[in-house]
Coordinates of C-alpha atoms in Angstrom, one line a residue:
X1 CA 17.7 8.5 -16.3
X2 CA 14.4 6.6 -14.5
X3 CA 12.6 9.1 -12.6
X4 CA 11.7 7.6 -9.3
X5 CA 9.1 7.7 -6.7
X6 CA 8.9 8.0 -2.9
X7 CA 6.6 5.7 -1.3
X8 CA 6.1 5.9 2.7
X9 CA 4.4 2.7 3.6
X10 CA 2.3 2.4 6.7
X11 CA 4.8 -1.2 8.8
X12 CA 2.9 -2.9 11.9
X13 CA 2.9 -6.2 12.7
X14 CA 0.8 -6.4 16.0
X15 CA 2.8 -10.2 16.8
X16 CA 6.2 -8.3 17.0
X17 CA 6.0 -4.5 16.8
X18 CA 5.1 -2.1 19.9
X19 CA 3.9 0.2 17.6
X20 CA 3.1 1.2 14.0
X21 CA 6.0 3.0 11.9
X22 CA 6.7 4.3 8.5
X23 CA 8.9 3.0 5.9
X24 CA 9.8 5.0 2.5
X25 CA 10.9 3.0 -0.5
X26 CA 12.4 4.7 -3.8
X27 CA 10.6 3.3 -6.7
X28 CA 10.7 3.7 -10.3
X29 CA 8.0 6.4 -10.9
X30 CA 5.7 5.0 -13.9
X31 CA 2.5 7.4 -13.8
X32 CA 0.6 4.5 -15.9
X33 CA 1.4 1.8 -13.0
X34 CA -1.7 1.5 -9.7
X35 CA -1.0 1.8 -6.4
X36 CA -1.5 -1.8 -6.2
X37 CA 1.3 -2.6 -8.9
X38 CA 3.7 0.0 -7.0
X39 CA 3.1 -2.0 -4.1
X40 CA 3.5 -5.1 -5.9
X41 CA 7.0 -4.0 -6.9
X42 CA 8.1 -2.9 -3.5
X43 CA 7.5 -6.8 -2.3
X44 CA 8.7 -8.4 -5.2
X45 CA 12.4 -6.1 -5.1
X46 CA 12.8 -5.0 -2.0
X47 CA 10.8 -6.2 0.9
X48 CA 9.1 -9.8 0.4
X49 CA 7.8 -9.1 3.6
X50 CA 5.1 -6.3 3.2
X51 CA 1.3 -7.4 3.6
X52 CA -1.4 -6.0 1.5
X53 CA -4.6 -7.3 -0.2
X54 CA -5.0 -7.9 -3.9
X55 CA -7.9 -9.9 -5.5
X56 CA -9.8 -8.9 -8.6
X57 CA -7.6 -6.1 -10.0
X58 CA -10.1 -4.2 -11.7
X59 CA -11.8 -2.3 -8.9
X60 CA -14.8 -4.4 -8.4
X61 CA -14.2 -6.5 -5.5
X62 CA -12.7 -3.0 -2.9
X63 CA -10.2 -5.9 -1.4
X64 CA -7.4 -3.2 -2.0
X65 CA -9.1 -0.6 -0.2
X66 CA -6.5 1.6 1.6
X67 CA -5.6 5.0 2.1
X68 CA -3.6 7.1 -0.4
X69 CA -1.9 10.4 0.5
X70 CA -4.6 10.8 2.8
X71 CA -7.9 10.2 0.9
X72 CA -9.8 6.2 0.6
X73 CA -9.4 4.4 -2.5
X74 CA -9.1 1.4 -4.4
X75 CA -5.0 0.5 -5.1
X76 CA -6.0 -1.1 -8.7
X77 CA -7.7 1.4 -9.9
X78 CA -5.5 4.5 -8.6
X79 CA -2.2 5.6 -10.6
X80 CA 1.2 6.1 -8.9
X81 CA 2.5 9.7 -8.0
X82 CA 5.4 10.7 -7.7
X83 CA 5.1 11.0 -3.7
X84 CA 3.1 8.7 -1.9
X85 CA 1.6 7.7 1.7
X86 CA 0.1 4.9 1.6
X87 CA -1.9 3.5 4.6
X88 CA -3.9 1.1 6.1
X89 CA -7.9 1.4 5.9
X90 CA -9.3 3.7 9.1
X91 CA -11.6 2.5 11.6
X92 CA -10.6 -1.1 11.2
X93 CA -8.2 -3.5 12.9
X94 CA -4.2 -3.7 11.5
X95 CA -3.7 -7.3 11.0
X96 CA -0.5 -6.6 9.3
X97 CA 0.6 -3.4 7.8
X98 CA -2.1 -2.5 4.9
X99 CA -4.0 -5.6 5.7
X100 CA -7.3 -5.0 8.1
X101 CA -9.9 -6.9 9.0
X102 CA -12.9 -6.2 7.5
X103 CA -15.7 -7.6 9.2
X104 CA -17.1 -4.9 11.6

């Protein structure tokens, strides 16, 4: 049997929501996957309509910068758990769930 993982994803879409929410997502729990390819997985099987940044994938570039069970890091370069919050960058304006705008 897969073990699995519970991922509680930070959802707003300023154009349609009143205000932020989170959604969980059971995952198959992989502690040699990222954050980012966790994420990756929840669009590709089970919500195509999640937003979050991905660019160099090797933790040079910070475009995956986010906030992961409550402490700043880069998605690509940090491994699943087994429990996860994952949400947007503070200080900076939601665009669309994980996505912010980075230009101060």
């Amino acid at each position: 049997m897969t073990e699995s993982a519970l991922v509680s994803i930070f959802r707003f879409n300023p154009e349609e929501d009143d205000c932020p929410r989170m959604e969980e997502f059971e995952i198959p729990f992989d502690p040699q996957k990222t954050v980012l390819e966790a994420l990756q997985y929840i669009y590709e099987e089970r919500d195509g309509s999640l937003a979050f940044r991905e660019s160099c994938k090797s933790g040079f570039c910070g475009t995956c910068g986010m906030i992961v069970n409550g402490h700043p890091c880069l998605a690509c370069t940090t491994y699943m758990k087994k429990e996860m919050t994952i949400e947007p960058l503070a200080r900076h304006r939601v665009i669309r769930d994980l996505v912010v705008e980075l230009k101060k």
